[in-house]
XYZ file of C-alpha atoms in Angstrom:
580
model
C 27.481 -8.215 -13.523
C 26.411 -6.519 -17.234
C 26.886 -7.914 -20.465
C 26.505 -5.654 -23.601
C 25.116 -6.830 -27.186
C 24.216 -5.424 -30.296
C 20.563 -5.087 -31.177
C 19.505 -3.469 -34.406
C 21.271 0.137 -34.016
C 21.542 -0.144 -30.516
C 24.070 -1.599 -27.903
C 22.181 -2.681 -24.752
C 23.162 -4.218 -21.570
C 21.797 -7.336 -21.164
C 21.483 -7.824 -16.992
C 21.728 -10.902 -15.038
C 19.902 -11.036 -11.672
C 23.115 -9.865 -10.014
C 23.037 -6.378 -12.157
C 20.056 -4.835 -9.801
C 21.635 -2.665 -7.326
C 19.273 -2.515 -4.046
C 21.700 0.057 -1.992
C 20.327 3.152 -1.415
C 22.447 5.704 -4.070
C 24.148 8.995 -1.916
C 21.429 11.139 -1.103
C 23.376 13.843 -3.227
C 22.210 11.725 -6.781
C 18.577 11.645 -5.325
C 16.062 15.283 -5.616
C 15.614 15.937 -1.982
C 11.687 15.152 -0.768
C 9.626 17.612 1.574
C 10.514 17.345 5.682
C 8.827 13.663 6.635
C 9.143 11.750 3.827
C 11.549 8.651 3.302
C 13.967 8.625 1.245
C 14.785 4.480 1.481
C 12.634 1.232 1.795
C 12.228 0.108 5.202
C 12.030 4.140 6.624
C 8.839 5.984 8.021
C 7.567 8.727 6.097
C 4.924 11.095 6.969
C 1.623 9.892 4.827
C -1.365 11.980 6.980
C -0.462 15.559 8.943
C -2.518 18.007 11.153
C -0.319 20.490 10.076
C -0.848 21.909 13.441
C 1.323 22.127 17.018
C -0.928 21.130 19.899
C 1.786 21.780 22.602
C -0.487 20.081 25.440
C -1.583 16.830 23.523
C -2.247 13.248 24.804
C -4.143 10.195 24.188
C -5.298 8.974 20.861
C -7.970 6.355 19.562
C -9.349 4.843 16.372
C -12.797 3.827 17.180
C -14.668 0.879 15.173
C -16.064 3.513 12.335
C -13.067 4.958 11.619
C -12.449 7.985 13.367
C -9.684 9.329 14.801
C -9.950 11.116 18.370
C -7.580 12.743 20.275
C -7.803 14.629 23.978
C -6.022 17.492 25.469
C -5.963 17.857 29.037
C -5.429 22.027 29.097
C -5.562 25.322 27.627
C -7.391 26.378 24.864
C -8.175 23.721 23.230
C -9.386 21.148 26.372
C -11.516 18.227 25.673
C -11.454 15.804 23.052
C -11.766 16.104 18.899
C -12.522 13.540 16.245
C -11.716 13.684 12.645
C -14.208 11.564 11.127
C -13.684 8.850 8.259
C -14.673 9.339 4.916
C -14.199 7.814 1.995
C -10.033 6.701 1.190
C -8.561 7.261 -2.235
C -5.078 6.357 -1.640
C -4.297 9.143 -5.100
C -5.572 11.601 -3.248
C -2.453 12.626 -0.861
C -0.203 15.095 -1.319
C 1.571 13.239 -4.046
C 1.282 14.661 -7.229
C 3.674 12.507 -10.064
C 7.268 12.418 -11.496
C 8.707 11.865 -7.849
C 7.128 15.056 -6.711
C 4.999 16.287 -3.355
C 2.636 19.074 -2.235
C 2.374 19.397 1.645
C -1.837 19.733 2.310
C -1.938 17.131 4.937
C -2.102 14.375 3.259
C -4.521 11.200 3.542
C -5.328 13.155 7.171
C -6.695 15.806 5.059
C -8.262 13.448 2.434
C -9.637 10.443 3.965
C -10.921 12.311 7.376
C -12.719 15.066 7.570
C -12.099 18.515 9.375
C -11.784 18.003 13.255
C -14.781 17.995 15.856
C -13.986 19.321 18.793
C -15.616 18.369 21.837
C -15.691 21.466 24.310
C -17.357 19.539 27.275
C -18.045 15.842 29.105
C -21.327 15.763 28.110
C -21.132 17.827 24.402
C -22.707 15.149 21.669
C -22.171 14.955 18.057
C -24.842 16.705 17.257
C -24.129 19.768 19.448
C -20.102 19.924 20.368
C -19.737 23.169 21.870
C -22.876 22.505 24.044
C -23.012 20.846 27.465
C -22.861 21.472 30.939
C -20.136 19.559 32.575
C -16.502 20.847 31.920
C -13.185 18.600 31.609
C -11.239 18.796 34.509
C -7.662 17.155 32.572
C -8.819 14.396 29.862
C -5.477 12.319 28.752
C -6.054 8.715 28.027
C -8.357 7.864 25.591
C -9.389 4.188 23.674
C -12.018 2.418 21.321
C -14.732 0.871 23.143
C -15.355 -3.316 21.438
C -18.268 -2.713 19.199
C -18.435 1.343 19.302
C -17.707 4.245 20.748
C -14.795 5.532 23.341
C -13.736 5.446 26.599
C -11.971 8.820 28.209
C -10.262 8.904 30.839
C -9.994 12.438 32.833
C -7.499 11.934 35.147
C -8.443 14.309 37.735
C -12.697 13.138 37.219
C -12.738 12.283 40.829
C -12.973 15.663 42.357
C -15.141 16.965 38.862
C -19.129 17.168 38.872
C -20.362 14.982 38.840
C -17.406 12.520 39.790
C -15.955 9.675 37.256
C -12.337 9.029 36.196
C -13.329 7.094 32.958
C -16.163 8.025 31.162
C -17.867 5.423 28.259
C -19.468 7.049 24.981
C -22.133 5.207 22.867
C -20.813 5.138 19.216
C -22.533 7.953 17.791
C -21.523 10.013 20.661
C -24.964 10.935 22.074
C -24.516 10.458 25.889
C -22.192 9.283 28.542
C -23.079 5.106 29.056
C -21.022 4.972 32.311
C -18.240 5.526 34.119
C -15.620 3.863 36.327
C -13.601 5.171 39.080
C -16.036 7.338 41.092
C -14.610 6.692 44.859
C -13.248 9.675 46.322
C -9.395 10.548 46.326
C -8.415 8.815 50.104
C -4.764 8.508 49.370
C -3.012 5.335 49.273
C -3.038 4.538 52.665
C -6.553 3.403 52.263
C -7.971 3.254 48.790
C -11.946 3.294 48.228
C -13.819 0.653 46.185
C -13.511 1.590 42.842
C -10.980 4.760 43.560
C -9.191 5.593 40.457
C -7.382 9.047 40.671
C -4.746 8.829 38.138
C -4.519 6.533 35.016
C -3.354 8.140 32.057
C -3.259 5.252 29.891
C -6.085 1.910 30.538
C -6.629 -1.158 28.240
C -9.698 -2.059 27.231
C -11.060 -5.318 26.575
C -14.588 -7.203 25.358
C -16.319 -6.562 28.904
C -13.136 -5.688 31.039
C -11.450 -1.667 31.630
C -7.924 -2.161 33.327
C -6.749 1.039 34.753
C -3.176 2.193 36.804
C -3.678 4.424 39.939
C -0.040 6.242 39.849
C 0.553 6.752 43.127
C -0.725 3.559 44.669
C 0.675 0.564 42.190
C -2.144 -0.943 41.593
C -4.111 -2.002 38.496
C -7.534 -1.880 39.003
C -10.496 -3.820 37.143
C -13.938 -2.626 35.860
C -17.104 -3.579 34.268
C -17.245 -2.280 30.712
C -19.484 0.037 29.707
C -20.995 0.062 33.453
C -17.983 1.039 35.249
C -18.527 -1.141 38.271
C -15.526 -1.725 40.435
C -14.403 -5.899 39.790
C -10.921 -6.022 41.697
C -7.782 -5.550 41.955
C -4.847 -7.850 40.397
C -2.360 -8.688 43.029
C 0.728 -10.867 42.759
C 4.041 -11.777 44.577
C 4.728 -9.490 47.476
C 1.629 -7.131 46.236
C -1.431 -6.217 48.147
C -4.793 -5.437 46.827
C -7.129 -2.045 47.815
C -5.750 -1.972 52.081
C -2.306 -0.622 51.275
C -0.834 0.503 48.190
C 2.051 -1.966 46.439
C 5.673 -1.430 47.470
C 8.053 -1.277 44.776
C 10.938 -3.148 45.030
C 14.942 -1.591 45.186
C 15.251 -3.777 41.155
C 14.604 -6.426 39.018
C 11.192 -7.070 37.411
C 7.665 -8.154 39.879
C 7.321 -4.690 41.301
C 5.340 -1.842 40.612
C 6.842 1.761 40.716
C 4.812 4.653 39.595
C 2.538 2.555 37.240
C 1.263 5.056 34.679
C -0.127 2.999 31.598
C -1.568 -0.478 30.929
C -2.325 -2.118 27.748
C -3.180 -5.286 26.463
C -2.512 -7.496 23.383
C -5.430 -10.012 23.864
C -3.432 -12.441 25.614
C -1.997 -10.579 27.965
C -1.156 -6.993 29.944
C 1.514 -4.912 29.694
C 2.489 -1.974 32.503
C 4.591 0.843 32.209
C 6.074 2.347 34.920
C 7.899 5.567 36.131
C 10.934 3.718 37.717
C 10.848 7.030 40.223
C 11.933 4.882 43.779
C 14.078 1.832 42.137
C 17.683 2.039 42.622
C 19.395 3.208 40.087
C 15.987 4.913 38.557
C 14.580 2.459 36.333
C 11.500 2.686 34.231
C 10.092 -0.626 32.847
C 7.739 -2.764 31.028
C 6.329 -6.115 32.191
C 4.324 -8.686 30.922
C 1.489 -10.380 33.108
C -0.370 -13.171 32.663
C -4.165 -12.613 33.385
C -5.967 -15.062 36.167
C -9.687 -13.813 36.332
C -10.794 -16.826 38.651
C -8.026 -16.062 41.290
C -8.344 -12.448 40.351
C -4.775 -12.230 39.888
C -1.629 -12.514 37.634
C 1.804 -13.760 37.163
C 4.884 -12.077 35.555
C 5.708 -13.736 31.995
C 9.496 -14.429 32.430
C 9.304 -15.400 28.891
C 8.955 -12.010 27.862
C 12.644 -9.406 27.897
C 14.603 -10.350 30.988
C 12.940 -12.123 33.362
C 9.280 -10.907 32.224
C 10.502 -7.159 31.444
C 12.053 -4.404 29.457
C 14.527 -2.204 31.417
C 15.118 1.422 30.805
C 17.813 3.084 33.213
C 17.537 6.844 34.037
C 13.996 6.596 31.748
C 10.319 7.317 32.509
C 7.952 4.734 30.417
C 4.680 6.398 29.981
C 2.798 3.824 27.961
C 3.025 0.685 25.537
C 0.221 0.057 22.886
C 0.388 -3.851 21.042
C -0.022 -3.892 17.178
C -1.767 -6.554 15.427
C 1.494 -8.247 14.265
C 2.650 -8.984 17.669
C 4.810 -5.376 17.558
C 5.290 -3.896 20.565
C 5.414 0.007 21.077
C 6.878 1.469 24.100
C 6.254 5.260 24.851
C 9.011 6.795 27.027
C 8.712 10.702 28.486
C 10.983 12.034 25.863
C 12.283 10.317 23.482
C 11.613 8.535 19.890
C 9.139 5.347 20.634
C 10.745 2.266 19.940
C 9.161 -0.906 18.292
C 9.922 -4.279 19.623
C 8.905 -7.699 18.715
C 6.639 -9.965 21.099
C 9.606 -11.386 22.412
C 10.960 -8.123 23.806
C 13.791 -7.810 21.118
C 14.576 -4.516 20.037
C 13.785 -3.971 16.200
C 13.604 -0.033 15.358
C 12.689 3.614 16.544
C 9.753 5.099 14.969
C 10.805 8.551 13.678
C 10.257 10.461 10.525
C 13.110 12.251 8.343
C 13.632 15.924 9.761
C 10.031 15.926 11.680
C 11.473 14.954 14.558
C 9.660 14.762 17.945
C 10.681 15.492 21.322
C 7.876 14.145 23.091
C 5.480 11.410 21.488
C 2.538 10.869 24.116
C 0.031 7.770 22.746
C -0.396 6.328 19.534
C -2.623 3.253 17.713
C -2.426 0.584 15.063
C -4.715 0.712 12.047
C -5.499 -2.441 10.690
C -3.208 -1.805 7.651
C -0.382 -1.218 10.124
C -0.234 2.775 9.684
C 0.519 4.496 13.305
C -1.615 7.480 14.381
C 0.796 9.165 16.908
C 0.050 12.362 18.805
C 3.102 14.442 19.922
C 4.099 17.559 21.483
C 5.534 20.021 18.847
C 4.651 20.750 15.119
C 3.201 18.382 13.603
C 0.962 16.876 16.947
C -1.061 14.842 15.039
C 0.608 12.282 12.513
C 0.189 9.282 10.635
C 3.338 7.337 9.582
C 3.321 4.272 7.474
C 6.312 2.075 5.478
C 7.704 3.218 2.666
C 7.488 0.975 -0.678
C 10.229 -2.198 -0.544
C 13.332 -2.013 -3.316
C 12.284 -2.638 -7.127
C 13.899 -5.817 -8.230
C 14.438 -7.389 -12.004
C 14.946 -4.346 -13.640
C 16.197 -5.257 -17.131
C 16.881 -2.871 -20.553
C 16.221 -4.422 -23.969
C 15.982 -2.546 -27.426
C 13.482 -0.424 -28.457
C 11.607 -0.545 -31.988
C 12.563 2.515 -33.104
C 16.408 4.256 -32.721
C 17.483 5.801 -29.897
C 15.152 3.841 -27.891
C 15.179 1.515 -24.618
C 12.338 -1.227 -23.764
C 12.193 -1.251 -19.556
C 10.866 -4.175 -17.255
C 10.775 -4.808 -13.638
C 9.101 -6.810 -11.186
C 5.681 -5.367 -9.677
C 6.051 -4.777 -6.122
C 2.608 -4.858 -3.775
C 2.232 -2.332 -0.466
C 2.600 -5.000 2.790
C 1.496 -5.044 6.411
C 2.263 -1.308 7.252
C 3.230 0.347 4.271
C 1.033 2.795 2.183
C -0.010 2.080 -1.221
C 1.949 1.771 -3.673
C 1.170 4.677 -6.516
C 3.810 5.527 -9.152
C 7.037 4.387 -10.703
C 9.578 6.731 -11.056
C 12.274 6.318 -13.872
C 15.312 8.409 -14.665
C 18.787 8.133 -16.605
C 22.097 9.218 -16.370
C 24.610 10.287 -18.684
C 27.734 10.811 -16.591
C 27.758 7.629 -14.642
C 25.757 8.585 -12.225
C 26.563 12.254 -10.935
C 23.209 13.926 -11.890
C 19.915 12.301 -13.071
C 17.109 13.205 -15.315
C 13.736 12.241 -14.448
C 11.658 10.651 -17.402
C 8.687 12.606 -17.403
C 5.642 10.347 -17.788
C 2.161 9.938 -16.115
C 1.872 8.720 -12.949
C 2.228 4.567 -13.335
C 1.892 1.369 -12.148
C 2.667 -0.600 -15.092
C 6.428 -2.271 -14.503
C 7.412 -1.018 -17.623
C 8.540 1.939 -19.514
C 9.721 3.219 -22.893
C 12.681 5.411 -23.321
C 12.802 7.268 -26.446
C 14.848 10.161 -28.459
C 18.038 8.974 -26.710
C 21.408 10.180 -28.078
C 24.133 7.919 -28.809
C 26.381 7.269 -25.605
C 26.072 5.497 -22.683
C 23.843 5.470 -19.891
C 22.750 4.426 -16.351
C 19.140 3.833 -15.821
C 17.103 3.302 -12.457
C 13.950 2.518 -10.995
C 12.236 3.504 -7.843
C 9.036 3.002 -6.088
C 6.850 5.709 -5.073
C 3.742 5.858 -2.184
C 2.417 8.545 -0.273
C 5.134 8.192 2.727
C 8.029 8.448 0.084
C 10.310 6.127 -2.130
C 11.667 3.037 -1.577
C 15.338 1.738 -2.649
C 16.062 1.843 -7.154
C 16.701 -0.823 -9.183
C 19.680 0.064 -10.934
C 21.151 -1.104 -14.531
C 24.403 0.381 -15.901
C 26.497 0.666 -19.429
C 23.486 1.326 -21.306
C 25.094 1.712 -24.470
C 23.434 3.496 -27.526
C 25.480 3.486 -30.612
C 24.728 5.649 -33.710
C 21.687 4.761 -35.949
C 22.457 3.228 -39.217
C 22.895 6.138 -42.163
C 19.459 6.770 -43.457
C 17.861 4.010 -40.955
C 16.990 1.069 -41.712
C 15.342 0.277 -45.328
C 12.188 -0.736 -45.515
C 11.375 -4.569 -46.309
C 10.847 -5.115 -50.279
C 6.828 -6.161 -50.717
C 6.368 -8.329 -53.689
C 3.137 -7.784 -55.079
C 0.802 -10.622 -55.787
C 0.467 -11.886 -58.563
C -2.949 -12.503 -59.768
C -4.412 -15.135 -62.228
C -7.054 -14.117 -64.359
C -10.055 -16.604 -64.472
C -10.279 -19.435 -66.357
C -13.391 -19.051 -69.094
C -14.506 -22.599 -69.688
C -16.599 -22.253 -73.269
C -20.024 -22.697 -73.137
C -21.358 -26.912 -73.802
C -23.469 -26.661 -76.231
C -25.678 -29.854 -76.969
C -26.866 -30.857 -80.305
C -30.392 -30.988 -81.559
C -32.031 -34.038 -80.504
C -31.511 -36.546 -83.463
C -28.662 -35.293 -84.611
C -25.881 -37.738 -85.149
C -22.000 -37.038 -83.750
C -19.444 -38.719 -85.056
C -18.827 -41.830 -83.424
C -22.086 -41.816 -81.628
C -25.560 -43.240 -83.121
C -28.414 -41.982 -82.820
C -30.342 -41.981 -78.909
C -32.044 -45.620 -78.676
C -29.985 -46.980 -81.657
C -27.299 -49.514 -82.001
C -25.610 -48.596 -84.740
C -24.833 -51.522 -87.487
C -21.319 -50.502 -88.566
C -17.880 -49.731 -87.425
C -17.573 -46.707 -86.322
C -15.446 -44.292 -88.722
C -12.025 -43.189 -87.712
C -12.106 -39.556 -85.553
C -9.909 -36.828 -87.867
C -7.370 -35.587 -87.037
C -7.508 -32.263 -84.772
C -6.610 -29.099 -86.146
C -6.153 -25.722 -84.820
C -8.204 -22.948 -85.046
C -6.059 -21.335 -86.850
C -5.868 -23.921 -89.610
C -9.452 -22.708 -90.263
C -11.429 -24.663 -92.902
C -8.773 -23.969 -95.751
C -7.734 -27.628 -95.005
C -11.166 -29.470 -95.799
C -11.496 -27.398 -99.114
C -14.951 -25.802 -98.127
C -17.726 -25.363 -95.155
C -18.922 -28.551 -94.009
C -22.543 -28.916 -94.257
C -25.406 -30.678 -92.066
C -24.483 -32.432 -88.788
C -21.036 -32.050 -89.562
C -21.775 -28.108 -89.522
C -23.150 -27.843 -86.465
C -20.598 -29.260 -84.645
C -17.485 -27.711 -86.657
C -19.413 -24.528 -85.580
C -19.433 -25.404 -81.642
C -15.105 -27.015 -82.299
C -14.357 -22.954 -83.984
C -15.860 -20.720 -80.881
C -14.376 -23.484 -78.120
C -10.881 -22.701 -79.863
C -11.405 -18.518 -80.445
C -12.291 -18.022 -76.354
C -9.632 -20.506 -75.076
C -6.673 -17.931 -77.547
C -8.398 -15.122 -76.202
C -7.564 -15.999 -72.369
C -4.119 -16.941 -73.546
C -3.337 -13.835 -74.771
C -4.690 -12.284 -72.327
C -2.382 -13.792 -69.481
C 0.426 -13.224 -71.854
C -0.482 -9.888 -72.003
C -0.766 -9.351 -68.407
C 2.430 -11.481 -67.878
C 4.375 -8.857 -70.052
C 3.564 -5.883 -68.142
């Protein structure tokens, strides 16, 4: 709802709350952004890019310095590679003002630096192509508490020298330990410690919890030693004599485990679904028992203490720090759920779509680091800015001129930074806009200037390195015609100034002398005083009296003449002045 009033030589709308349009406008009003950003609040938009396609890509990690690492379990480039933090400057993205973007990777490109690879197990920081001991297929891969990473090579068992799960000090100088050394007996009969295939493990303070595939079973290990604990068992599950039989449906059963992760409270598995009837990959919550070495479903979690996903193949689930769940099917967008199991969104990108996302992580400001077969295999996503609210048009000083306001917004729990404010007005009710060109702003407030007369709409939108957010909107912007020759200057009276007052000059008599009406000093006098004359002017000079006075009388007829010339000279002075 708009109002309109006249200010000065303008016509301005004058908004109520209700004026601020949140809606996104058709995309055809808005200048189209690169491939990944968003173009709404609420969307994720590409803020970090490799800028590369790593067809063969897995696991992913953000260990307690910073760094990103991801593995690859073939081809060319096998191994693992870190991009190591640096300093963040969240100006220094691709974004470069005025609603504009140049694709060069991004805060990937700015706040990490180039990529390390790894080319062997046992290749260190400070040599990465050296070593001895190749990778037979490293997949999963996560932060150790307190530094450094665990791997996990999912065929280690038959590599030399054996280990499944390898643990890295933090400044990646040497292999700490490993876990699942046994050798590969099958699931008929599984070896202390065996651990042949478990793409995705959880980590916690002194605990590694891994998935063997074939046999559905989660096994536990000493972290960083690697020593084999147990092996959680629950209703209708065995532990380590005979692998866990999956049940036709319904949650409890294990089929094809292939990922485990935790939330700090409790685990989560992912499974294949390859034997349940219909096919039917799922997640389930369990609650941990470390004294009875087991666990229990958590019914309160989805349906009955799981998340169903017909004709589906659930490789992994990773819990973010706001209770968010992320589930990672085969193919397929991920999709984000809250800790209750309620669906909530898919995590995609505008046109950088995936095909294939294979492991991501939570930073602490809520960004995702995915990895993903394609273009693009390395990403980071984050929240674009929310809507701008309280946008509201007054007057300007000077004709043709707009004052702007609106509230500032602040970047939340997964967005990026907030960086500019992007204005722009329209003059034919919408269908094409004109960017204001300005420097790159966070001040909630802008100037328009050299408008013509006419109406027009004006809006607002939000800016950060993953893309805008939803305008503000204000409409019937009216400005009418200046007044002819603009406005006249105020009329300035100038002061008027007094000239100073000259007092004359008190002159005393010579000691002794008598004044009229006054004795001598020390003397009473012994008369009546005689009467005071009568005053004349100065200008009645001493024609009156007949003649000059003489003695005492003299003296002060003398001092009565100059008190009377100064005090006409100031008055004609001021009279002067006054006239001109």
């Amino acid at each position: 709802m708009l109002h309109t009033r006249v200010i000065g030589g303008l016509t301005v709308a004058t908004m109520i709350t209700s004026a601020t349009v949140f809606a996104p406008q058709p995309a055809a009003a808005f200048a189209q952004l690169p491939d990944g950003k968003a173009e709404g609040s609420g969307e994720y938009g590409l803020i970090g890019d490799s800028l590369k396609t790593i067809d063969s890509i897995y696991g992913v990690a953000l260990d307690d310095a910073g760094s990103i690492w991801y593995a690859v379990p073939d081809g060319a480039g096998r191994g693992i590679t870190e991009y190591r933090a640096e300093s963040f400057d969240p100006a220094a993205g691709d974004y470069t003002g005025n609603g504009e973007y140049t694709l060069r990777g991004g805060y990937l490109a700015s706040a990490w630096s180039d990529p390390v690879h790894y080319a062997n197990r046992d290749s260190t920081a400070a040599d990465p192509g050296g070593g001895t001991q190749p990778w037979p297929e490293p997949r999963g891969i996560e932060p150790l508490p307190g530094g450094g990473i665990a791997v996990g090579d999912t065929n280690g068992n038959v590599s030399t020298p054996p280990g499944t799960i390898l643990f890295y000090d933090a400044e990646h100088t040497a292999i700490i330990g490993n876990a699942g050394v046994g050798g590969d007996q099958g699931c008929t009969r599984l070896a202390e410690g065996e651990l042949a295939w478990g793409p995705y493990f959880a980590v916690t303070a002194d605990r590694l919890y891994a998935p063997y595939e074939g046999c559905n079973v989660v096994s536990v290990f000493s972290v960083p030693e690697g020593d084999p604990l147990h092996r959680l068992t629950g209703a209708g599950q065995t532990a380590g004599i005979q692998p866990n039989p999956p049940a036709d449906q319904g949650p409890g059963s294990l089929d094809e485990v292939y990922g485990v992760s935790t939330d700090g409270t409790a685990l989560y598995t992912s499974d294949l679904g390859f034997t349940r009837a219909p096919a039917t990959g799922m997640v389930q919550r369990w609650l941990i028992d470390d004294e009875t070495e087991s666990w229990e479903l958590d019914t309160a979690f989805g349906t009955d203490g799981a998340l169903a996903f017909p004709g589906e193949q659930i490789y992994g689930t990773v819990a973010g720090a706001d209770g968010d769940l992320y589930v990672i099917p085969q193919r397929g967008p991920v999709r984000r759920y809250d800790a209750g199991g309620t669906y909530r969104a898919d995590v995609q990108v505008r046109d950088v779509p995936y095909a294939a996302a294979r492991d991501l992580q939570v930073t602490d400001e809520g960004w995702i680091v995915m990895t993903a077969r394609g273009e693009h295999s390395l990403r980071v996503l984050a929240k674009s800015p929310d809507p701008v609210t309280g946008l509201a048009a007054e007057s300007g000083q000077a004709d043709g001129s707009v004052e702007l306001t609106w509230d500032a917004l602040e970047a939340g729990y997964g967005q990026a930074p907030l960086l500019d404010y992007v204005v722009e007005r329209s003059d034919d009710g919408g269908a094409t806009w004109q960017t204001v060109e300005r420097e790159i702003s966070l001040d909630p407030a802008a100037t328009l200037t050299g408008l013509d007369a006419g109406e027009y709409d004006i809006r607002v939108t939000a800016f950060s390195e993953a893309g805008r957010g939803d305008p503000a909107l204000v409409e019937g912007v009216t400005v009418t015609e200046p007044t002819p020759g603009g406005p006249r200057p105020p009329v300035v009276e100038p002061p008027v100034v007094e000239p100073p007052v000259v007092e004359p000059p008190v002159v005393e008599p010579p000691r002794g002398t008598a004044i009229p009406g006054e004795g001598l000093p020390g003397v009473q006098p012994t008369h009546e005083p005689r009467p005071t004359a009568p005053t004349r002017s100065p200008s009645e000079g001493l024609a009156a009296t007949g003649g000059p006075p003489s003695g005492p009388a003299a003296a002060v007829a003398a001092l009565l003449l100059a008190a009377g010339a100064t005090g006409l000279v100031a008055r004609r002075v001021r009279a002067s002045r006054a006239v001109r």
